[in-house]
mmCIF file of C-alpha atoms in Angstrom:
data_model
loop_
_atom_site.group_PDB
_atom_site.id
_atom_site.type_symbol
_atom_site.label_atom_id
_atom_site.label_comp_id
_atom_site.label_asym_id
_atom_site.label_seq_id
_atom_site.Cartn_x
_atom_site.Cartn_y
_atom_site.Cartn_z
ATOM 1 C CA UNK A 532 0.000 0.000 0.000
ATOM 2 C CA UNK A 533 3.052 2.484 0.442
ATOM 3 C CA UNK A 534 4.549 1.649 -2.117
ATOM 4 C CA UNK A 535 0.819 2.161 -4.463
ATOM 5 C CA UNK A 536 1.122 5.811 -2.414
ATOM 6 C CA UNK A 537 4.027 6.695 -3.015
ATOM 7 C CA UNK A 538 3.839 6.105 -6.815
ATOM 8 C CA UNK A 539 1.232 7.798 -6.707
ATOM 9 C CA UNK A 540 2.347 11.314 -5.383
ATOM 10 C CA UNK A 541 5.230 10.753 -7.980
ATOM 11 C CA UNK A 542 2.930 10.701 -10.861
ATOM 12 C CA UNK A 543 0.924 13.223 -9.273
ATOM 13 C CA UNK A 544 4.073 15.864 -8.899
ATOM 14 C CA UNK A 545 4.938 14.957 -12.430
ATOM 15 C CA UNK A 546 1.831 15.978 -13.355
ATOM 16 C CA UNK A 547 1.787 19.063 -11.885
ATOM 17 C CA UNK A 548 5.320 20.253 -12.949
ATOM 18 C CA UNK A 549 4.653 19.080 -16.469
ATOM 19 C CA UNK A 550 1.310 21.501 -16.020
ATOM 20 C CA UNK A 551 3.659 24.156 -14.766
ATOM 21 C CA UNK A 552 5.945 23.857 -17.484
ATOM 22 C CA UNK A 553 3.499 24.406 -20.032
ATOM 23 C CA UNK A 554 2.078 27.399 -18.424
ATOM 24 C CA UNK A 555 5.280 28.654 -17.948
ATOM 25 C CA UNK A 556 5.461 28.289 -21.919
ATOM 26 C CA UNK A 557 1.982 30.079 -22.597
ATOM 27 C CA UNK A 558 3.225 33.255 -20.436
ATOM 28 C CA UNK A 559 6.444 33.537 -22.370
ATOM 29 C CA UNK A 560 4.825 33.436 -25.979
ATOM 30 C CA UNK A 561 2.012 35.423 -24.695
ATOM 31 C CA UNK A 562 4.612 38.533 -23.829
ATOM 32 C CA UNK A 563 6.773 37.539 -25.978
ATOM 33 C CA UNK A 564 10.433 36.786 -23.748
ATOM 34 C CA UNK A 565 13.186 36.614 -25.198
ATOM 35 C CA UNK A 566 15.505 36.679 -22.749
ATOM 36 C CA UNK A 567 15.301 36.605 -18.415
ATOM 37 C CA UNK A 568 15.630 37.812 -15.862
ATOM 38 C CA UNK A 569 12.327 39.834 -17.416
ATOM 39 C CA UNK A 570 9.421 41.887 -15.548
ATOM 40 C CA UNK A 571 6.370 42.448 -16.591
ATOM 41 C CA UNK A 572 3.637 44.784 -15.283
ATOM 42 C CA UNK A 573 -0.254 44.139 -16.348
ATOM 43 C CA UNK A 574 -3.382 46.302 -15.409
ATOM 44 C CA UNK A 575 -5.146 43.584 -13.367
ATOM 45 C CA UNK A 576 -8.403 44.655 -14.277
ATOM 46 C CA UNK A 577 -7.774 44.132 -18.394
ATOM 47 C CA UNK A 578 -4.837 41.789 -18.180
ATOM 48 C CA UNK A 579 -3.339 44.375 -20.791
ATOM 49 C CA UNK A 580 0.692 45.022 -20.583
ATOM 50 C CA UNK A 581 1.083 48.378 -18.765
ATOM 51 C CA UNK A 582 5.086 48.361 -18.884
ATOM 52 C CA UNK A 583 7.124 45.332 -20.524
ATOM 53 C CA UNK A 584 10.794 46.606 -19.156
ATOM 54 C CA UNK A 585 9.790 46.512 -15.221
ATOM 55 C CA UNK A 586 13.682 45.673 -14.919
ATOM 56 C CA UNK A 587 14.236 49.064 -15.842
ATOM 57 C CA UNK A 588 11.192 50.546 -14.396
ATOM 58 C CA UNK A 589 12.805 49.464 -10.915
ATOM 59 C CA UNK A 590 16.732 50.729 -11.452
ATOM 60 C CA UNK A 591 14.695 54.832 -12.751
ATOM 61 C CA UNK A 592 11.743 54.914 -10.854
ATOM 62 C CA UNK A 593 12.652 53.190 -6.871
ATOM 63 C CA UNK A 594 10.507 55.222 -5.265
ATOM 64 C CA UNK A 595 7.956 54.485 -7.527
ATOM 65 C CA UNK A 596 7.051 58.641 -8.157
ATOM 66 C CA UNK A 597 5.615 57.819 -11.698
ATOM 67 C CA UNK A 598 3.473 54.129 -10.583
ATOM 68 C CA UNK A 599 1.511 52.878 -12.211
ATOM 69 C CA UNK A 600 4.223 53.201 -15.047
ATOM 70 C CA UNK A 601 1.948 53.158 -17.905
ATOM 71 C CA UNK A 602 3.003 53.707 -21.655
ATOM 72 C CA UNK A 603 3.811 58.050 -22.620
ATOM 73 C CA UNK A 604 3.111 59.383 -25.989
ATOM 74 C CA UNK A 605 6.743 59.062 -28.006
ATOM 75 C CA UNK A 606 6.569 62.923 -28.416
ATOM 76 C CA UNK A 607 6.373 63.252 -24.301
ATOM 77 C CA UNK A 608 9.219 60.495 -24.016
ATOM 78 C CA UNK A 609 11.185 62.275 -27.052
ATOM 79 C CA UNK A 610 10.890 66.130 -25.682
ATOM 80 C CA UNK A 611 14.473 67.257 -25.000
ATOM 81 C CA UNK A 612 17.645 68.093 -27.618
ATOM 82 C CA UNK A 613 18.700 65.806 -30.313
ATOM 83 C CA UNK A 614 21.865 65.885 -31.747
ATOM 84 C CA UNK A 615 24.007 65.095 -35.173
ATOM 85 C CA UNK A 616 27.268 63.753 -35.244
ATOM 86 C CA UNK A 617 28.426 67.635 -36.195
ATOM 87 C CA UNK A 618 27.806 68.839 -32.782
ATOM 88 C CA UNK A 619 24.614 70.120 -34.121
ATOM 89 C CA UNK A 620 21.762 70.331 -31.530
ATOM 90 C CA UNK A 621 18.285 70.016 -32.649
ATOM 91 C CA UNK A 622 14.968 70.225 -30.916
ATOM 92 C CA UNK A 623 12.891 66.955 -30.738
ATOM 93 C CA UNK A 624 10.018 69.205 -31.780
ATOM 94 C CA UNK A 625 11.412 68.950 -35.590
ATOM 95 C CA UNK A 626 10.791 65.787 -35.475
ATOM 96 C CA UNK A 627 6.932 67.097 -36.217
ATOM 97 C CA UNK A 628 5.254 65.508 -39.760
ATOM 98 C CA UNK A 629 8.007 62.690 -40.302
ATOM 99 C CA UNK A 630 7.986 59.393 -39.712
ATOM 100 C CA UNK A 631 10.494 58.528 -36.789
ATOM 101 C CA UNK A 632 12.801 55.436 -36.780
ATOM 102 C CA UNK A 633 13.859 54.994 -33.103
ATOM 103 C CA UNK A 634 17.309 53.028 -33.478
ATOM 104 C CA UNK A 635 18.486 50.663 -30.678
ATOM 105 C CA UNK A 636 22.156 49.490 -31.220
ATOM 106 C CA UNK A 637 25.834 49.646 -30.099
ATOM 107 C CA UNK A 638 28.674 49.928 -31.572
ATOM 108 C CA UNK A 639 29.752 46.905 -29.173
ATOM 109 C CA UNK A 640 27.366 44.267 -30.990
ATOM 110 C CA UNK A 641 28.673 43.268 -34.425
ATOM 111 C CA UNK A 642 24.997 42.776 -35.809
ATOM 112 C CA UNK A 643 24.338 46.077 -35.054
ATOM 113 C CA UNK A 644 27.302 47.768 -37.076
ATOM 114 C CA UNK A 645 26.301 45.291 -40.066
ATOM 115 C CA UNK A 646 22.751 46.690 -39.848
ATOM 116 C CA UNK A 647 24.084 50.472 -39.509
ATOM 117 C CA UNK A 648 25.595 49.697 -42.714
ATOM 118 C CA UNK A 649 22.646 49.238 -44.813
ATOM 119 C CA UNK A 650 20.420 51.521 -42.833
ATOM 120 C CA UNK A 651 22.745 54.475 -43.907
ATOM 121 C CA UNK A 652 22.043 53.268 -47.469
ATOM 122 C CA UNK A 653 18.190 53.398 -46.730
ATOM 123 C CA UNK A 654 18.093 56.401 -44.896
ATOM 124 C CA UNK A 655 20.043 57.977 -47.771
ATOM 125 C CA UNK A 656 17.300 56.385 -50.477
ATOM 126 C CA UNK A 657 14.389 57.402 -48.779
ATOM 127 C CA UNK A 658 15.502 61.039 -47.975
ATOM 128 C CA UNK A 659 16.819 61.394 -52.059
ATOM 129 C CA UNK A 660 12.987 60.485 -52.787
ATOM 130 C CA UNK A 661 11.345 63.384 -50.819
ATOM 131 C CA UNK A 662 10.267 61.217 -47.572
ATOM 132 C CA UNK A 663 9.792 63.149 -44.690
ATOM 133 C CA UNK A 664 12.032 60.228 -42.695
ATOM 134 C CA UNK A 665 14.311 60.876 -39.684
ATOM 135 C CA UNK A 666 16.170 58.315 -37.583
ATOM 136 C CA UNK A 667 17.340 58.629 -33.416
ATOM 137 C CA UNK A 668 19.926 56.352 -32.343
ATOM 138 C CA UNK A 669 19.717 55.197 -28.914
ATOM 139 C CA UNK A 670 22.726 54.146 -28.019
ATOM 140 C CA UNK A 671 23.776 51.174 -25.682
ATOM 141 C CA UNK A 672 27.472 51.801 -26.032
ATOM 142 C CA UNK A 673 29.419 51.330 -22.814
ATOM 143 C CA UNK A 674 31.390 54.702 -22.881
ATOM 144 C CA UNK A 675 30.499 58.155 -24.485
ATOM 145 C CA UNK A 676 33.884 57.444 -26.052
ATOM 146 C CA UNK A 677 32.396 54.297 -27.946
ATOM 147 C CA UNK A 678 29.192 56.265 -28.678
ATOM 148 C CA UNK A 679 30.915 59.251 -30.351
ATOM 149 C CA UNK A 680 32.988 57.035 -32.361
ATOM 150 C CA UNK A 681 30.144 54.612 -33.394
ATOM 151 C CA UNK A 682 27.504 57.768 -33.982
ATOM 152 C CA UNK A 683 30.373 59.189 -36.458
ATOM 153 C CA UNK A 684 29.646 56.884 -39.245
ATOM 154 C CA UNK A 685 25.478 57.991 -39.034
ATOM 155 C CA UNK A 686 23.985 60.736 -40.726
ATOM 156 C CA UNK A 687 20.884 60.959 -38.352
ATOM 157 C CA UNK A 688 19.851 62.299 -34.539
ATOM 158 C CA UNK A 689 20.664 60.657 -31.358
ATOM 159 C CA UNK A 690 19.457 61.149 -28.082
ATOM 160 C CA UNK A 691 22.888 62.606 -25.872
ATOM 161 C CA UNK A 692 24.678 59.773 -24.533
ATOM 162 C CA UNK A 693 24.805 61.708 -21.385
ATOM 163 C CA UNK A 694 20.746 61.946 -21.235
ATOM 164 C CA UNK A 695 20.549 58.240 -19.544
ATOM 165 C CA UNK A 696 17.294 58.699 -18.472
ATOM 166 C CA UNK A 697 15.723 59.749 -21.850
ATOM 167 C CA UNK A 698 17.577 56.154 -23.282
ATOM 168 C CA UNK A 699 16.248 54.667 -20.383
ATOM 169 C CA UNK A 700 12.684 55.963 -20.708
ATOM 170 C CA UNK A 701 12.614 55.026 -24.946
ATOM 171 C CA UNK A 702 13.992 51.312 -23.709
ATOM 172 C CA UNK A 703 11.221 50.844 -21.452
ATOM 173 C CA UNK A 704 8.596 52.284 -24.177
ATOM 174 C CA UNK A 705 8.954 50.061 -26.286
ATOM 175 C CA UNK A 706 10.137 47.000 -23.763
ATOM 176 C CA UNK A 707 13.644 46.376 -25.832
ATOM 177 C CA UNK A 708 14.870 43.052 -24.977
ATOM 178 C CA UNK A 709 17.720 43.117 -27.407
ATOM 179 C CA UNK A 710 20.069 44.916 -30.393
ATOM 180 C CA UNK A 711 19.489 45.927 -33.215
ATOM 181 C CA UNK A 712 15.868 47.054 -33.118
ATOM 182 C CA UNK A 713 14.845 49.410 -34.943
ATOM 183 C CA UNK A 714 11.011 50.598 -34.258
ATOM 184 C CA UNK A 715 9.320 52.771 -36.900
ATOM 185 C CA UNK A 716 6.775 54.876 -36.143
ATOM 186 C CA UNK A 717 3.575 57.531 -38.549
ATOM 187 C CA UNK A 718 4.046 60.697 -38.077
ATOM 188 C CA UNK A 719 1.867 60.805 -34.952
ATOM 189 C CA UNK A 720 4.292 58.803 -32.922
ATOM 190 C CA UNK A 721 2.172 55.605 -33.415
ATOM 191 C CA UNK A 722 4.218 52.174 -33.680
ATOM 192 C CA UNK A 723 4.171 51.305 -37.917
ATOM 193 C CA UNK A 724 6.332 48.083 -37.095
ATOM 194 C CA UNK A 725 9.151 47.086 -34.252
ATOM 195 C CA UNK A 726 10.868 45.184 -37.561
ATOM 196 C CA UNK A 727 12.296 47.523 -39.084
ATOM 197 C CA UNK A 728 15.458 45.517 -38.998
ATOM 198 C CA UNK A 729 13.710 42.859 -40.925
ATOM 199 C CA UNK A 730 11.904 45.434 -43.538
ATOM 200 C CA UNK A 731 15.211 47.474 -43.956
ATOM 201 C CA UNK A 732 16.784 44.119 -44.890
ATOM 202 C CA UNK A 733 14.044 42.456 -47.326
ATOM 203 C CA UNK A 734 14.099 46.193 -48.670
ATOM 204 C CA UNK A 735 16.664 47.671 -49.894
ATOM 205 C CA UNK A 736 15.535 49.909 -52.364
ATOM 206 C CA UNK A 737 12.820 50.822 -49.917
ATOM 207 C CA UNK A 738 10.333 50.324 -52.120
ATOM 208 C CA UNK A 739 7.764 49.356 -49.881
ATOM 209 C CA UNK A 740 8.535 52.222 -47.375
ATOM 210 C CA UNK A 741 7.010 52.946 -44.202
ATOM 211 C CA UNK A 742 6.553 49.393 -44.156
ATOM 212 C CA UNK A 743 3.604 48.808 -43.276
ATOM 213 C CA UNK A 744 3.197 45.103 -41.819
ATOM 214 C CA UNK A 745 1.803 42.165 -44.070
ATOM 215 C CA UNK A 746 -0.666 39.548 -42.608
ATOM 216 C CA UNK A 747 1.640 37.107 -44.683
ATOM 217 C CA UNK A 748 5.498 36.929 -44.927
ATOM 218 C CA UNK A 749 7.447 35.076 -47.252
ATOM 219 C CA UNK A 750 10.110 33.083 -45.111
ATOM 220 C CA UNK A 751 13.768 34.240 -46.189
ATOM 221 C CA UNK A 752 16.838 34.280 -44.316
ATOM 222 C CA UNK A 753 16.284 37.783 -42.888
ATOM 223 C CA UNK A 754 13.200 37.433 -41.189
ATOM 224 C CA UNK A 755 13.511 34.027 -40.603
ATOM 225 C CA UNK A 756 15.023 35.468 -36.698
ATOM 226 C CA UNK A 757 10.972 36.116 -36.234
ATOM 227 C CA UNK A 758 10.395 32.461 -36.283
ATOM 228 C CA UNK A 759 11.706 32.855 -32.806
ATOM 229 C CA UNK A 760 9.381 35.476 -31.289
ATOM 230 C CA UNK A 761 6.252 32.996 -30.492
ATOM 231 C CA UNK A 762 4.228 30.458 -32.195
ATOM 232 C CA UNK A 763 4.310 30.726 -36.332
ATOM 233 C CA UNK A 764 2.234 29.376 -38.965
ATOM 234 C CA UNK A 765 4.108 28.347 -41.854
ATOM 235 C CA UNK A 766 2.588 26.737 -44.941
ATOM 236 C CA UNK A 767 5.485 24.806 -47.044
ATOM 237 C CA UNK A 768 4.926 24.784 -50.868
ATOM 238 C CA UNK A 769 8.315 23.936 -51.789
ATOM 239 C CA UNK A 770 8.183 25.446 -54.979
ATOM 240 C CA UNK A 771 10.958 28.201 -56.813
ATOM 241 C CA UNK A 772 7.539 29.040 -58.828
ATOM 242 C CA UNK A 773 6.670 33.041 -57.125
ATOM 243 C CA UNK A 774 2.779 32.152 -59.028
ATOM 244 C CA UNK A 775 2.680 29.422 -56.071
ATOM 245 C CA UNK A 776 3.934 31.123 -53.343
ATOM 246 C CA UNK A 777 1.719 33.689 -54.034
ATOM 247 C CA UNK A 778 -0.793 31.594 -54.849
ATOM 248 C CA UNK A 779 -0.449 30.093 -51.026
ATOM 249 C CA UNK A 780 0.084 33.799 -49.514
ATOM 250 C CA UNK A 781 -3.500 34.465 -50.750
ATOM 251 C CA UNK A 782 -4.959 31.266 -49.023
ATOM 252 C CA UNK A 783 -3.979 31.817 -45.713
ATOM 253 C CA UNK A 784 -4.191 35.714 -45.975
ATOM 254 C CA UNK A 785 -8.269 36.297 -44.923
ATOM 255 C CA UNK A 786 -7.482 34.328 -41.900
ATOM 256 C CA UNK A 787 -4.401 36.228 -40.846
ATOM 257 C CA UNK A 788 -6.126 39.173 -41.384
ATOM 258 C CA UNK A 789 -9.094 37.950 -38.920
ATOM 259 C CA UNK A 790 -7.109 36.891 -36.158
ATOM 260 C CA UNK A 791 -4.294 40.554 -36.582
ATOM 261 C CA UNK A 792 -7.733 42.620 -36.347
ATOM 262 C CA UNK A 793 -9.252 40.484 -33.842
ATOM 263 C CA UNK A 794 -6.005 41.127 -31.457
ATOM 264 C CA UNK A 795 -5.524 44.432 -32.397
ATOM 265 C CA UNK A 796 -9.205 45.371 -31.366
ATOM 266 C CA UNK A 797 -8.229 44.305 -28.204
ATOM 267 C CA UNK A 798 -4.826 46.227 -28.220
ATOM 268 C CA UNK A 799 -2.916 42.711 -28.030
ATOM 269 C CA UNK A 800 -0.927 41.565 -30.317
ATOM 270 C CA UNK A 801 -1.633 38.993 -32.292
ATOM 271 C CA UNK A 802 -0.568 34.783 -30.838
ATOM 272 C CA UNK A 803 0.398 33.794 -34.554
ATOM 273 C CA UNK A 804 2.707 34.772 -36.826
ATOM 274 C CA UNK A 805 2.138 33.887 -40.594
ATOM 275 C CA UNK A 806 4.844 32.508 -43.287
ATOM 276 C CA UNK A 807 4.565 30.922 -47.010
ATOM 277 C CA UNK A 808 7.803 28.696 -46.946
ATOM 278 C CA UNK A 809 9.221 28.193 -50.600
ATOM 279 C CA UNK A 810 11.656 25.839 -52.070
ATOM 280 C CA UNK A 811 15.425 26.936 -50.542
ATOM 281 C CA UNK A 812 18.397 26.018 -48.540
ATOM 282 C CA UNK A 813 16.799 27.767 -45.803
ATOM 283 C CA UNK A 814 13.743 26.476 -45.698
ATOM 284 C CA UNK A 815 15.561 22.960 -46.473
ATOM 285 C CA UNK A 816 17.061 23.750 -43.293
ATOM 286 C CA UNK A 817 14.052 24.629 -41.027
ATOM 287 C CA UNK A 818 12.547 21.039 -42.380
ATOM 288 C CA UNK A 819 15.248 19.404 -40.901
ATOM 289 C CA UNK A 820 15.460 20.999 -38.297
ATOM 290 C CA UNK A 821 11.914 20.362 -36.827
ATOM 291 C CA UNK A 822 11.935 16.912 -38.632
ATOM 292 C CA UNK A 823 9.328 17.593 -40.597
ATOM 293 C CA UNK A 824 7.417 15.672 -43.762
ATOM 294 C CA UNK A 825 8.762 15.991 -46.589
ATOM 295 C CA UNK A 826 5.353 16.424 -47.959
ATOM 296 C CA UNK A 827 3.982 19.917 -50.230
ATOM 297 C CA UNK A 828 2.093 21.553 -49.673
ATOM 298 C CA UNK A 829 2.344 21.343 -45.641
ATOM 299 C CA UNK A 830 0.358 23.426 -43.463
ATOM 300 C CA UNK A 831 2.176 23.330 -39.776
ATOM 301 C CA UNK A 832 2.264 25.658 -36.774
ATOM 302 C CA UNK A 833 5.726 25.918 -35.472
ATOM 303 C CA UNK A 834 6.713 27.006 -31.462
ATOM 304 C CA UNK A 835 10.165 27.655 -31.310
ATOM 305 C CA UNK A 836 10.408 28.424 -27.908
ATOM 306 C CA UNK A 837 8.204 25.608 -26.682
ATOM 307 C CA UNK A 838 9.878 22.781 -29.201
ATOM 308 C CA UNK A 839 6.487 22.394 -29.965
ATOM 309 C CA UNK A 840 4.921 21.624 -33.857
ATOM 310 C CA UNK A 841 1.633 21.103 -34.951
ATOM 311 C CA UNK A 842 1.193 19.382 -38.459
ATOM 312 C CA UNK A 843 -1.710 19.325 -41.018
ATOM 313 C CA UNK A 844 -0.807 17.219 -43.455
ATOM 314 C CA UNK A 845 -3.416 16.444 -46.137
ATOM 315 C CA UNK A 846 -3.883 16.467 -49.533
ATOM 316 C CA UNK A 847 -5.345 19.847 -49.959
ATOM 317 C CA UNK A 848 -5.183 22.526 -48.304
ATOM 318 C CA UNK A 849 -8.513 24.957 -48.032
ATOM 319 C CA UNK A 850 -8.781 27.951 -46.212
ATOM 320 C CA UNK A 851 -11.602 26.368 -44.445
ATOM 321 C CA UNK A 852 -9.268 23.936 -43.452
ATOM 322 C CA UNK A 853 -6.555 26.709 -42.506
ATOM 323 C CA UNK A 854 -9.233 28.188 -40.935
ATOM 324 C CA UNK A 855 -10.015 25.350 -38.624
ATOM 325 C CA UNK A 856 -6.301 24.454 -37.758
ATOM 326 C CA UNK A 857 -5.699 28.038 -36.719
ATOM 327 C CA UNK A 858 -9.157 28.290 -34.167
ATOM 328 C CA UNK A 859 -7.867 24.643 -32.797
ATOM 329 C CA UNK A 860 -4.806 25.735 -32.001
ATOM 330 C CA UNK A 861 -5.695 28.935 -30.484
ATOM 331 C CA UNK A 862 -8.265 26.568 -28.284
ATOM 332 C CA UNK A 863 -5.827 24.389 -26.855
ATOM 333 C CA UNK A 864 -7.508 21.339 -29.067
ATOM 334 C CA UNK A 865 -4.139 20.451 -30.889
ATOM 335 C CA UNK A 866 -1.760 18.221 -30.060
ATOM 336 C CA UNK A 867 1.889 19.210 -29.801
ATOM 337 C CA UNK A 868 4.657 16.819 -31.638
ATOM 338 C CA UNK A 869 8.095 17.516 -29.956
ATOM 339 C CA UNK A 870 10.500 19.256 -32.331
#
C-alpha cells in the first residue's frame, strides 16, 4: 500500500510540474520573452501590458514617483535636444510631420554595425525620394567614447549619450529586450512596425517604405530570426515558382487578417505569426530541423520556444481547413509533436 502511495504522489508531482511547465510556456509566448531575468507589469483589471521593461522601471523609478508606469506618448518620451554627429543640436520638436525610426544598437554588438551599414544606405534612399524620414539612435554603447565614435559613421539624430534617463525611458517604451531594433513609427508617434530591422533588410531599395506590416510573410533568411518570437504558422509549398507562393500567400491571408484585427481590437498583439515557406536552402534547413514531412504543400504551426509543432498534413489545403487548424490551435484542441 506504500509503495501504491508513493507512486502515486510521484505521478501526481509529475503531473503538476509538467502543467507548470506548459504554463510557464503560454506566459512567455504570450509577452513575448526573449531573454530573463524579465518583468512584466499588467493592469489587473484588463490583463493588458502596462510596462514590458519593469527591470528598468525598478533601477529609474525606486521610489515608484511615476506608478503605475503606464506607456507616454513618443513625443512626451522624445521632448528634450537631439543631436548630429556635427555637434549640431536640434529640438525633438522637428521631429513634427516625419515618420520617426527609433534606433536601438551599439557599436559593441557586431549585428548592429552590419545593420548600420545598410540603414545608412536606406536612410540615404528614402531622404533622395522626398520622404519626410528621420532616424534617433539610442545608443547602448558602454562609454560616451564608444558612442561618439560609433555615432560618427550615421547621418541621423541621437538622443545625448549623457541623457541616460531619456535612453532609459525610450527602452522601457517600447520593452527592448535586445540589439538591433529598430522601431518605426507615422508621423503621430504611433508604432508602424518594431521590424524595421527585418523590412530594412528584405528592402533595400525601400520600395515598400514605411513598411507597413503584411498579414503574410514570405520566409527568407532575414526574417527568418521572427520564427523565434512565439508560435508561427508556416505553410510549405516547396516550390521556386513566385505564381505558387503567391498563390499560397493568398490562401492563408483572410485568416491572418481575422485573427491581426481580432487582437488588435483588443490592443494585443496577435498569438500567430504567418509565413509561405518556398523551395530553398533555408527552408531545407528549417525542415530538418523540426523533422518535418517531406510532404507539399504542408500546413504546420511551429513554437520555437516551446519545441512544440503542430502538423496538417493532407492532400489539400482549403482555407476552411486553414481556418479550422488556426481556431484549434488557439483553443488548446491540438496536439503538440516535440521538435
Amino acid at each position: 500500500i506504500l509503495i501504491f502511495i508513493t507512486l502515486q504522489l510521484i505521478w501526481w508531482g509529475f503531473n503538476h510540474l509538467l502543467l507548470l511547465f506548459f504554463l510557464q510556456l503560454k506566459l512567455w509566448n504570450k509577452y513575448r520573452i526573449s531573454n530573463i531575468p524579465s518583468l512584466i507589469f499588467l493592469d489587473a483589471t484588463t490583463g493588458k501590458v502596462v510596462c514590458r521593461n519593469g527591470l528598468l522601471v525598478i533601477r529609474d523609478d525606486p521610489e515608484g514617483l511615476e506608478f503605475p508606469w503606464g506607456p507616454k506618448p513618443f513625443r512626451e518620451v522624445i521632448a528634450g535636444p537631439l543631436l548630429r554627429n556635427n555637434g549640431q543640436s536640434l529640438e525633438s520638436s522637428s521631429l513634427e510631420g516625419s515618420h520617426v525610426g527609433v534606433y536601438f544598437s551599439a557599436h559593441w554588438c557586431p549585428p548592429c554595425r552590419s545593420l548600420t551599414r545598410v540603414l545608412v544606405e536606406s536612410y540615404r534612399k528614402i531622404k533622395e525620394a522626398g520622404q519626410n524620414f528621420e532616424i534617433i539612435f539610442v545608443s547602448a554603447d558602454r562609454s560616451e567614447e564608444s558612442f561618439k565614435q560609433y555615432f560618427s559613421e550615421m547621418p541621423w539624430l541621437a538622443v545625448p549619450y549623457t541623457d541616460e534617463a531619456r535612453r532609459s525611458r525610450l527602452n522601457r517604451l517600447y520593452g527592448i529586450q535586445g540589439i538591433p531594433t529598430l522601431i518605426v513609427l507615422d508621423p503621430q508617434g504611433e508604432v508602424i512596425t518594431r521590424q524595421g530591422r527585418v523590412e530594412v533588410l528584405n528592402d533595400e531599395d525601400c520600395r515598400e517604405f514605411p513598411w507597413h506590416p503584411k498579414p503574410v510573410l514570405e520566409l527568407s533568411d532575414s526574417n527568418a530570426v521572427q520564427l523565434n518570437e512565439g508560435p508561427c504558422l508556416v505553410l510549405f509549398v516547396d516550390s521556386e515558382d513566385d505564381g505558387e507562393s503567391e498563390a499560397a500567400k493568398q490562401l492563408i491571408q483572410p485568416i491572418a487578417e481575422k485573427i491581426i484585427a481580432k487582437y488588435k481590437a483588443k490592443e494585443e498583439e496577435a498569438p500567430l505569426l504567418f509565413f509561405v515557406a518556398g523551395e530553398d536552402d533555408m527552408t531545407d534547413s528549417l525542415r530538418d530541423y523540426t523533422n518535418l514531412p517531406e510532404a507539399a504543400p504542408l500546413l504546420t504551426i511551429l513554437d520555437m520556444s516551446a519545441r512544440a509543432k503542430y502538423v496538417m498534413d493532407v492532400e489539400e489545403i482549403t482555407p476552411a481547413i486553414v481556418e479550422a487548424f488556426v481556431n484549434d490551435f488557439l483553443a488548446e484542441k491540438l496536439k503538440p509533436e516535440p521538435i
